[in-house]
Coordinates of C-alpha atoms and ligand atoms in Angstrom, one line a residue:
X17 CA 128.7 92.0 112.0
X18 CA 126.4 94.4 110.5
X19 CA 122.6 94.1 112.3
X20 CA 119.6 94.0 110.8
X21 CA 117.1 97.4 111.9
X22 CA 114.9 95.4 113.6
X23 CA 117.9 93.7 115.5
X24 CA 119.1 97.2 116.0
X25 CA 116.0 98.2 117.4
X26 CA 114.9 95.1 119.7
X27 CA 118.5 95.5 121.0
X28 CA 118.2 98.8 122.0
X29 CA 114.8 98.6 123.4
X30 CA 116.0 95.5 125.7
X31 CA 118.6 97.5 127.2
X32 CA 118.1 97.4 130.9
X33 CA 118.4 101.1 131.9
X34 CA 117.0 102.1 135.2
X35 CA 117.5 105.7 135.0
X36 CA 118.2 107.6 138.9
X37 CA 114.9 109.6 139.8
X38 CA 114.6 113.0 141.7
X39 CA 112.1 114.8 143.4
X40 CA 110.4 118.0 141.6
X41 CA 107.5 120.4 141.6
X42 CA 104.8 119.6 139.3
X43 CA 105.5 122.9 137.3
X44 CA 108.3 121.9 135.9
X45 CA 107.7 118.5 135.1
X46 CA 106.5 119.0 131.9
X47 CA 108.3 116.6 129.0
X48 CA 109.8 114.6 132.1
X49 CA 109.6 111.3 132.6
X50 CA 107.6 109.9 135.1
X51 CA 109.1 107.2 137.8
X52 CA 106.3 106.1 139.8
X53 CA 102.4 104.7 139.1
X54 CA 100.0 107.5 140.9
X55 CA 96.7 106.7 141.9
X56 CA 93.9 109.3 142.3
X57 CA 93.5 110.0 145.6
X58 CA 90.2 111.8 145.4
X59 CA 87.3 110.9 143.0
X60 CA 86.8 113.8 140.5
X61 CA 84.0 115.3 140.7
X62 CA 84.5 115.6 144.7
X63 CA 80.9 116.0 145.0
X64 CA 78.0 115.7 143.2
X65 CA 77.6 119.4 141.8
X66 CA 76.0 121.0 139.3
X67 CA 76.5 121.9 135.8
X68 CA 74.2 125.1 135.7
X69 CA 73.4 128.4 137.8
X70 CA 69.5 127.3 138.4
X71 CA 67.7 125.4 141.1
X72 CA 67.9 121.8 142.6
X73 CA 64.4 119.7 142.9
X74 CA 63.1 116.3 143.1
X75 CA 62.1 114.8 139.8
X76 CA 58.9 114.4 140.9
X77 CA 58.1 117.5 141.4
X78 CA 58.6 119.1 138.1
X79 CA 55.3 119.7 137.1
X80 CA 54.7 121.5 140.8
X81 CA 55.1 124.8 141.8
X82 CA 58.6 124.7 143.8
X83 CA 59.4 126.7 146.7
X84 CA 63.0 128.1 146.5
X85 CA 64.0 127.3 150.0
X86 CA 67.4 128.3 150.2
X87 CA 70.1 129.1 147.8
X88 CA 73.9 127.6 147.5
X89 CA 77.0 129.4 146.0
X90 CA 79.7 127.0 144.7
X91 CA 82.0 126.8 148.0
X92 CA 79.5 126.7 150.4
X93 CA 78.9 123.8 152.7
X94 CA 75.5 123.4 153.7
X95 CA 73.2 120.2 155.1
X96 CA 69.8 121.0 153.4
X97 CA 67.2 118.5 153.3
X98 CA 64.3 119.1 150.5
X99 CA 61.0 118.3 151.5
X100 CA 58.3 117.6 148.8
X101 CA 58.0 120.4 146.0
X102 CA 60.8 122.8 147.5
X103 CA 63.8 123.5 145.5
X104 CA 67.4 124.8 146.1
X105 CA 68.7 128.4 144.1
X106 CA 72.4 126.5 142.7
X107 CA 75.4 128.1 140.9
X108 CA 77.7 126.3 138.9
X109 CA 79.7 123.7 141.1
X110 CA 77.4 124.3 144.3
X111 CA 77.1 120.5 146.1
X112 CA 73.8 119.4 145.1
X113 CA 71.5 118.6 148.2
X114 CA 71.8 115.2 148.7
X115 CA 68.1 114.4 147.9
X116 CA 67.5 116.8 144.6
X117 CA 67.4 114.7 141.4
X118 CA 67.8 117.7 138.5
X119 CA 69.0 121.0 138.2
X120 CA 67.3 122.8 136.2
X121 CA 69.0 126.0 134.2
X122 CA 67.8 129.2 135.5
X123 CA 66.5 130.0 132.1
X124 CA 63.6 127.2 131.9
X125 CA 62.2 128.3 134.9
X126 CA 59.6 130.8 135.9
X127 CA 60.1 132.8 138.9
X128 CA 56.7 133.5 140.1
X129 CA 58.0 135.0 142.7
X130 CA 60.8 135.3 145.4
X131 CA 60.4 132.2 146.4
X132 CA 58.1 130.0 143.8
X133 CA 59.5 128.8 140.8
X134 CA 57.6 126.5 137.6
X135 CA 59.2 124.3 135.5
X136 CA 59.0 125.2 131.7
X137 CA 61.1 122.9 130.0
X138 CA 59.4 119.6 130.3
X139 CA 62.0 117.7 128.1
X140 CA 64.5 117.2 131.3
X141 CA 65.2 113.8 132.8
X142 CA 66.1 112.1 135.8
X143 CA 69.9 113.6 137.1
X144 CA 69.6 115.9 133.9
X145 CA 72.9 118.9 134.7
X146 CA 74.2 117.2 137.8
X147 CA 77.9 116.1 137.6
X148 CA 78.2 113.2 139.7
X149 CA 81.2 112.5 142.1
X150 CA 83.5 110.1 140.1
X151 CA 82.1 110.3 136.8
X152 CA 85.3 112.1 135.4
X153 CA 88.1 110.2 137.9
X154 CA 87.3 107.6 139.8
X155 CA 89.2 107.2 143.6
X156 CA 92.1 104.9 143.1
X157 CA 92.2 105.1 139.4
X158 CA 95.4 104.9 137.8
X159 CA 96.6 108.3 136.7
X160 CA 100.3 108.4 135.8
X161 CA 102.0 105.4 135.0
X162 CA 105.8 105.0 135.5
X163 CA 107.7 105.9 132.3
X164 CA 104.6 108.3 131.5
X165 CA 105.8 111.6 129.4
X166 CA 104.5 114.0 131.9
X167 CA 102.4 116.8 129.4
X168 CA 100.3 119.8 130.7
X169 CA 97.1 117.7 130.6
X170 CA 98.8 115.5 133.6
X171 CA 99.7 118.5 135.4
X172 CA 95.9 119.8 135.5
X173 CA 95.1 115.8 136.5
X174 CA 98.0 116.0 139.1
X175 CA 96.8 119.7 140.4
X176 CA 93.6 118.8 140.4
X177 CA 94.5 115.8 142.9
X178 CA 96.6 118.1 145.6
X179 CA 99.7 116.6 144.3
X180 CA 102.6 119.4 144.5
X181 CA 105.2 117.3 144.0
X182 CA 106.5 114.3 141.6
X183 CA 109.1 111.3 141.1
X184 CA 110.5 111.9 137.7
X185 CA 113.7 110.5 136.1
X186 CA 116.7 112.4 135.9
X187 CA 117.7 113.7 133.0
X188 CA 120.5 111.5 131.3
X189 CA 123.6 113.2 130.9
X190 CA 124.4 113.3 126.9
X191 CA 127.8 114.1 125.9
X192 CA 128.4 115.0 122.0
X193 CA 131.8 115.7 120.0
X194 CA 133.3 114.9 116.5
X195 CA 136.4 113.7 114.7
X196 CA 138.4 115.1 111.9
X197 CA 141.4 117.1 110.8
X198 CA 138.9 119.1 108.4
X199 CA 136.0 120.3 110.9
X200 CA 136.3 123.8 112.5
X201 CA 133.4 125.2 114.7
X202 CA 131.4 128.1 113.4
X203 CA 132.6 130.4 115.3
X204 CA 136.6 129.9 114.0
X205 CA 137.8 131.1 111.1
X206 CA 138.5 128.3 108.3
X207 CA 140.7 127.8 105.5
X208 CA 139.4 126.3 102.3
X209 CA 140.0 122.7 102.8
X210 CA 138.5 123.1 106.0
X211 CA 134.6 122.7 106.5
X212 CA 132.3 123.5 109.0
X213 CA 131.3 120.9 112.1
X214 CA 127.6 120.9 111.5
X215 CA 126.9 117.1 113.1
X216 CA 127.5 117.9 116.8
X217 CA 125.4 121.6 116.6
X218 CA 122.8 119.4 115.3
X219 CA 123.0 116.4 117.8
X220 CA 123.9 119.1 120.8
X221 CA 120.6 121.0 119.9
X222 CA 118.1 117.4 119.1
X223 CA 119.5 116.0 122.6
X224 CA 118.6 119.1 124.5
X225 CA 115.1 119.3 122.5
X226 CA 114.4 115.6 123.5
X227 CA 114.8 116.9 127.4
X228 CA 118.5 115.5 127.9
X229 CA 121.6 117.2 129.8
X230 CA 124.0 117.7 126.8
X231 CA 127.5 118.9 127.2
X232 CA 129.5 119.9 124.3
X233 CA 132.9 119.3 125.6
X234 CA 135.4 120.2 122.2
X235 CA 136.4 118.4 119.1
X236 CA 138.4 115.5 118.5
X237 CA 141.8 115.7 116.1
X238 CA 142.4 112.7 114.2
X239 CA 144.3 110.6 116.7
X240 CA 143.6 108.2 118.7
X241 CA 145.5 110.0 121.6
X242 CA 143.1 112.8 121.1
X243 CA 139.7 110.9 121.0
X244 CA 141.1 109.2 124.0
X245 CA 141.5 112.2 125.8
X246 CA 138.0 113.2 125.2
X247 CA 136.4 110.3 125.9
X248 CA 137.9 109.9 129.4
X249 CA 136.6 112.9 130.0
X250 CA 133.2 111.9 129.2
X251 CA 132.6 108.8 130.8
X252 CA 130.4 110.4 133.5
X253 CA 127.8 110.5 130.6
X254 CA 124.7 108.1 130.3
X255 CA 125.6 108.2 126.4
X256 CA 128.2 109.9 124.7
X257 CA 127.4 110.4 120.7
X258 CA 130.3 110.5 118.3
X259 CA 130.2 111.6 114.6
X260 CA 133.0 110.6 111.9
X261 CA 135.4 108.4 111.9
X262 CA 133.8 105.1 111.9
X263 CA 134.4 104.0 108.2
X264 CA 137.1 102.2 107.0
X265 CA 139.4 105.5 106.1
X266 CA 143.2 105.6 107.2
X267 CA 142.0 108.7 109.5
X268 CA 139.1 106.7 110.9
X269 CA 140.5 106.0 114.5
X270 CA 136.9 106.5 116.7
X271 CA 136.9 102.6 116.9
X272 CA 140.2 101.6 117.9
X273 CA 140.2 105.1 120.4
X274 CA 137.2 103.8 122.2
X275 CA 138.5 99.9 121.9
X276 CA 141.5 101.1 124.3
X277 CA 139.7 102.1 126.9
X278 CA 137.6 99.4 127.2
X279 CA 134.6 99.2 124.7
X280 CA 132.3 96.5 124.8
X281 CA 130.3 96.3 121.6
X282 CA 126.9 95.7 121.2
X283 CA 126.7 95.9 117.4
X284 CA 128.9 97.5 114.5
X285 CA 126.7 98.1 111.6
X286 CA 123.0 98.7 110.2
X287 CA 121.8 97.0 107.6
X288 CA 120.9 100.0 107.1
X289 CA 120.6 103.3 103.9
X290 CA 122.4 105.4 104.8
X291 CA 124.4 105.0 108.3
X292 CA 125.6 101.9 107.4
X293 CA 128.8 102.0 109.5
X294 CA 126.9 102.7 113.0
X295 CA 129.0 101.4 116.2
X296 CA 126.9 101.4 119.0
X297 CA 128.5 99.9 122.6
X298 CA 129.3 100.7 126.2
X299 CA 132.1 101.6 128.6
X300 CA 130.8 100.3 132.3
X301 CA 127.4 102.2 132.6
X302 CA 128.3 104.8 129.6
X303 CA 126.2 104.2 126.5
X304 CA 128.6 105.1 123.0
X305 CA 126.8 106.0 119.7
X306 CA 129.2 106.4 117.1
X307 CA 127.8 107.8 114.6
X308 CA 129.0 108.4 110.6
X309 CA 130.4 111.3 109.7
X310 CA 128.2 112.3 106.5
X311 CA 125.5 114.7 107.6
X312 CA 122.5 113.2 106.4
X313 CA 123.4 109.9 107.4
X314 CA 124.1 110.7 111.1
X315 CA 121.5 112.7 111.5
X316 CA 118.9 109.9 109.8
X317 CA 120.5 107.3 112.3
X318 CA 120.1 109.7 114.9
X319 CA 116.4 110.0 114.1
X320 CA 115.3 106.5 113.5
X321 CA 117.7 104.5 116.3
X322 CA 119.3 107.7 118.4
X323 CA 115.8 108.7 119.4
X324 CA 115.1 105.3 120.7
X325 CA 117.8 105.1 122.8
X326 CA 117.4 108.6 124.3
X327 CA 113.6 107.5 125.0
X328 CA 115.5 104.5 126.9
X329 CA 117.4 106.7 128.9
X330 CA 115.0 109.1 129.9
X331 CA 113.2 106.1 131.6
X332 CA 109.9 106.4 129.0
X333 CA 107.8 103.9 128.6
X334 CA 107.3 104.7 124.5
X335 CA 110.1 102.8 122.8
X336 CA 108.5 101.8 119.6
X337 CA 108.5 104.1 116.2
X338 CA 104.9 105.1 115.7
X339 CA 103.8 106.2 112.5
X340 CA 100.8 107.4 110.4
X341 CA 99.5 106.4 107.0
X342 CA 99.6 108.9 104.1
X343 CA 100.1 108.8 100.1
X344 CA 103.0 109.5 98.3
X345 CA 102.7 112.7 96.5
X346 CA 105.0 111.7 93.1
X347 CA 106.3 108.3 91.8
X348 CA 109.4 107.2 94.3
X349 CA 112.3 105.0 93.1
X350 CA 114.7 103.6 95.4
X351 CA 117.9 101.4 95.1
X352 CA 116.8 97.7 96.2
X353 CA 119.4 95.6 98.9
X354 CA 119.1 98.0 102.1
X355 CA 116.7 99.3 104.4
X356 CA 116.4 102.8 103.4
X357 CA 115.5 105.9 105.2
X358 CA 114.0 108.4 103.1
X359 CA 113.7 111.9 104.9
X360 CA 110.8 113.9 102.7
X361 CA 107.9 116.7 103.7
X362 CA 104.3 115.4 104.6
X363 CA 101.7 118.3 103.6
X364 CA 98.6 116.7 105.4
X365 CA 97.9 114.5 103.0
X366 CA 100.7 113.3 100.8
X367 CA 104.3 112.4 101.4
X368 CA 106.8 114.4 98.7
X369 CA 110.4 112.6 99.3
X370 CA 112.9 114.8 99.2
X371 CA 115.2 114.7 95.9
X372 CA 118.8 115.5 97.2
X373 CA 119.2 113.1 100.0
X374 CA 122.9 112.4 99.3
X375 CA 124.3 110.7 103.0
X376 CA 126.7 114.1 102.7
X377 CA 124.3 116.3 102.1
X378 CA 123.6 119.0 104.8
X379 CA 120.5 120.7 104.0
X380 CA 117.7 117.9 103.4
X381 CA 116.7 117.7 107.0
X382 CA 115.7 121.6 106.8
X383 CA 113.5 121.0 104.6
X384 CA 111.9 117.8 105.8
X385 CA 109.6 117.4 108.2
X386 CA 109.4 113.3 108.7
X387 CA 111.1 110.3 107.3
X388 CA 109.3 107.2 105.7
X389 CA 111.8 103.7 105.9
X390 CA 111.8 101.6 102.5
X391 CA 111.5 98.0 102.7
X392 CA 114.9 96.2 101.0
X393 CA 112.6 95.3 98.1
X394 CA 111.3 98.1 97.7
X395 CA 112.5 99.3 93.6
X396 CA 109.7 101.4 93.0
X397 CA 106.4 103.2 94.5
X398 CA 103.8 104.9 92.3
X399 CA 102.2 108.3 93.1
X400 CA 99.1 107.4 96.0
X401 CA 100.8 104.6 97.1
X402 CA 100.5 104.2 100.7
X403 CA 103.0 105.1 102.9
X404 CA 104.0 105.3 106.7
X405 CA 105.5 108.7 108.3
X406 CA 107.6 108.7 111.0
X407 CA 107.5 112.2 112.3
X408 CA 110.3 114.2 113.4
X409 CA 109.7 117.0 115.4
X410 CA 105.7 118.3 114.9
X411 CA 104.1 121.4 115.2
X412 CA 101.3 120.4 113.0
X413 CA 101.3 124.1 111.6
X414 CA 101.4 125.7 108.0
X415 CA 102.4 129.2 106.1
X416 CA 99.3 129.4 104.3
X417 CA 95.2 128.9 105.4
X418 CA 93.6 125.1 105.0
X419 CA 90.4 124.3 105.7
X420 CA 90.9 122.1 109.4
X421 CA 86.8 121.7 109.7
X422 CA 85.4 118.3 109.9
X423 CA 82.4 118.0 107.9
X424 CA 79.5 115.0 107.6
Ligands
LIG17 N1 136.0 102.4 101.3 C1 134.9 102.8 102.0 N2 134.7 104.1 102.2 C2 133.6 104.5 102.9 C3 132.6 103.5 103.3 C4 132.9 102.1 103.1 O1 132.1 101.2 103.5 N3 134.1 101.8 102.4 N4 131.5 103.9 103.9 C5 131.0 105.2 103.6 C6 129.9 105.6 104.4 S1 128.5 104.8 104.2 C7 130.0 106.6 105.3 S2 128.6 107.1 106.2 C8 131.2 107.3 105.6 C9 131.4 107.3 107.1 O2 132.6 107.8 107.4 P1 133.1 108.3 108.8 O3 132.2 108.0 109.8 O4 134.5 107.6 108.9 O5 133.2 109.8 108.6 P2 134.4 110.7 108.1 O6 135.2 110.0 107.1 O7 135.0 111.3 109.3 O8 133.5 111.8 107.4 C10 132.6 111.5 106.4 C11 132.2 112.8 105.7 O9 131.4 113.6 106.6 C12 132.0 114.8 106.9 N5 131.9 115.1 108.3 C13 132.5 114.4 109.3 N6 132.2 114.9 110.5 C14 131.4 116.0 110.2 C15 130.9 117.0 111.1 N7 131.0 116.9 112.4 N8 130.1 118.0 110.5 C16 130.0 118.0 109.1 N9 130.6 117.1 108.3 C17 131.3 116.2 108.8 C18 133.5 114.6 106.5 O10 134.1 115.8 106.1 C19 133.3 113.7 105.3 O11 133.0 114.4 104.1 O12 132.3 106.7 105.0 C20 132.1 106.3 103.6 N10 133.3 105.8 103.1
MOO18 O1 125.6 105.0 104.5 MO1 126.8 106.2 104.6 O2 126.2 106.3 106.0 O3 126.5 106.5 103.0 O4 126.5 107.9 104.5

């Protein structure tokens, strides 16, 4: 029986998927997925240092005339005690002597001579340009948690913490092909009732982009023997994703192929427009995602529940569509009964759906850049009405200049 989306969804999100880790250098762990909890082991700063080439004083002794007793280069490691009215010479990220409670930048001081400086700026207070040990991380503080996405900004957390190396999920191996007596790949030549495969390009090249193993490993004929022979040969994968075939055509044989060799199914159909005729299941510990054969529709499905599951399998810890408010940039009118997916280009500020979404259709998703999903009732939204982007893939970038300041 066909599932409703949010059935769809909760039941892919409850899978229970422990992906294998492996061990890697923190270079390369970007867009991973992280498999263990790390805790800082160092507070940062390590010391309390300071934020300004200048000199280190008592607060006190601000309105005095300081001796410079010494002076300290970031690096060094020097035990200085400061008696009443002397004063350290400190660089950026020198260790502040242990009793000096400012730093004052070099350029509101006076240097009266060598050794005596006065205060100018009288404004400063108490601790005024020291960075204190542990203001920025503390010791012990949670900084990756398993099923983190692992981004450059956790790499400078994790350099910054000694940590060379890190516990990351393996990729999971994805393993794409298509049915049909009328696809040829676009490298062969075709005849005139032929058409192109475009689905399992598509799914090869969004798999790889969401950081999975894919293996392209040929193209099913319209048989079952042939399907079965592919899919033996893929049940290595952590997911194997299908296209065509699923519907209720004399030539549709994906099911029955994958029934033989010992499908279980976890649901057959979305409630869903389009991508109605969805199979999703398992063979032991391999994941199946048949999808539809139309284009749009399989790539849609691939977006809003594909992307899910993929997150699933990478081990992440972000399983739920996220999505940000915008308006709709004309009036939008929609078929009521279904769930509908409606793929469409978000300019920064309104939503413009896009007007050939057909579920065969084969160019739409070039010109989209995120999809909004239509409540059932949903007959018909006016212009500003408020909608809810899911993105697809961003690069928040345009062709032409826009004002990105911020103003009061
Ligand atoms: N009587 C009914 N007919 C159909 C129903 C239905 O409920 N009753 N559902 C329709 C819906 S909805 C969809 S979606 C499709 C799904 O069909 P299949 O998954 O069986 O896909 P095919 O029949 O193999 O192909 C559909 C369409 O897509 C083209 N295609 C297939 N694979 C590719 C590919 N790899 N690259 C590019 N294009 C592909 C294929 O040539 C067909 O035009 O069924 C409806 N019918
Ligand atoms: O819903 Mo089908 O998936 O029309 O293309």
């Amino acid at each position: 029986m066909a599932l409703s989306v949010n059935n769809a969804l909760k039941t892919i999100i409850e899978l229970n998927i422990e992906p294998n880790f492996e061990i890697i250098p923190i270079e390369e762990s970007t867009n991973r997925i992280c498999a263990e909890t790390i805790y800082a082991k160092l507070p940062l700063p390590r010391f309390n240092n300071s934020a300004m080439d200048g000199y280190a004083l008592k607060f006190e002794d601000i309105d005095k005339e300081i001796k410079v007793i010494d002076t300290v280069f970031a690096g060094d490691n020097k035990d200085i005690n400061l008696e009443e009215a002397n004063c350290v010479k400190i660089m950026t990220g020198a260790v502040v002597p242990q009793d000096a409670t400012l730093v004052v930048p070099k350029e509101n001081c006076i240097e009266i001579s060598n050794e005596k400086i006065k205060i100018e700026d009288k404004e400063l207070k108490k601790f005024s340009h020291i960075r204190f040990v542990g203001e920025d991380v503390n010791s012990g503080e949670e900084i990756l948690s398993k099923g983190d996405e692992i981004n450059f900004a956790n790499i400078t957390l994790l350099s910054s913490q000694g940590i060379s190396y890190i516990k990351v999920y393996k990729k999971p191996k994805v393993i794409v092909f298509a049915s049909g007596e009328e696809l040829k790949l676009h490298y062969e030549k075709i005849e005139d009732h032929q058409i192109y495969n475009s689905n399992t390009p598509t799914l090869l090249t969004r798999c790889k982009e969401l950081n999975c193993d894919v293996t392209f490993i040929g193209q099913a004929r319209d048989s079952v023997e042939s399907l079965e022979s592919l899919i033996k040969n893929s049940l290595d994968a952590d997911l194997i994703i299908t296209s065509g075939g699923v519907s209720v055509g004399d030539a549709d044989f994906t099911n029955e192929a994958f029934l033989n060799l010992g499908f279980e199914e976890i649901f057959k159909g979305i409630k869903i427009k389009p991508g109605k005729p969805t199979i999703f299941g398992k063979i032991n510990n391999t994941y199946i995602l048949n999808l539809p054969g139309n284009p749009l529709a399989s790539a849609l499905i691939f977006e809003f529940f594909g992307k899910v599951l993929i997150q699933k399998l990478l081990g992440s810890n972000l399983l739920y569509p996220n999505c940000i408010n915008a308006k709709l940039g004309v009036d939008l009118k929609n078929k009521k009964g279904r769930i509908t997916i409606i793929p469409g280009w978000f300019d920064g500020e309104f939503f413009f759906p896009e007007d050939k979404r057909l579920p065969g259709m084969v160019a739409t998703l070039s010109r989209s850049n995120c999809i909004i999903v239509l409540d059932e009732n949903v007959a018909l939204l006016k212009k500003d009405s408020n909608v809810k982007l899911l993105p697809i893939n961003w690069k928040f970038f345009r062709k032409d200049y826009k004002d990105y300041l911020t103003y009061e």
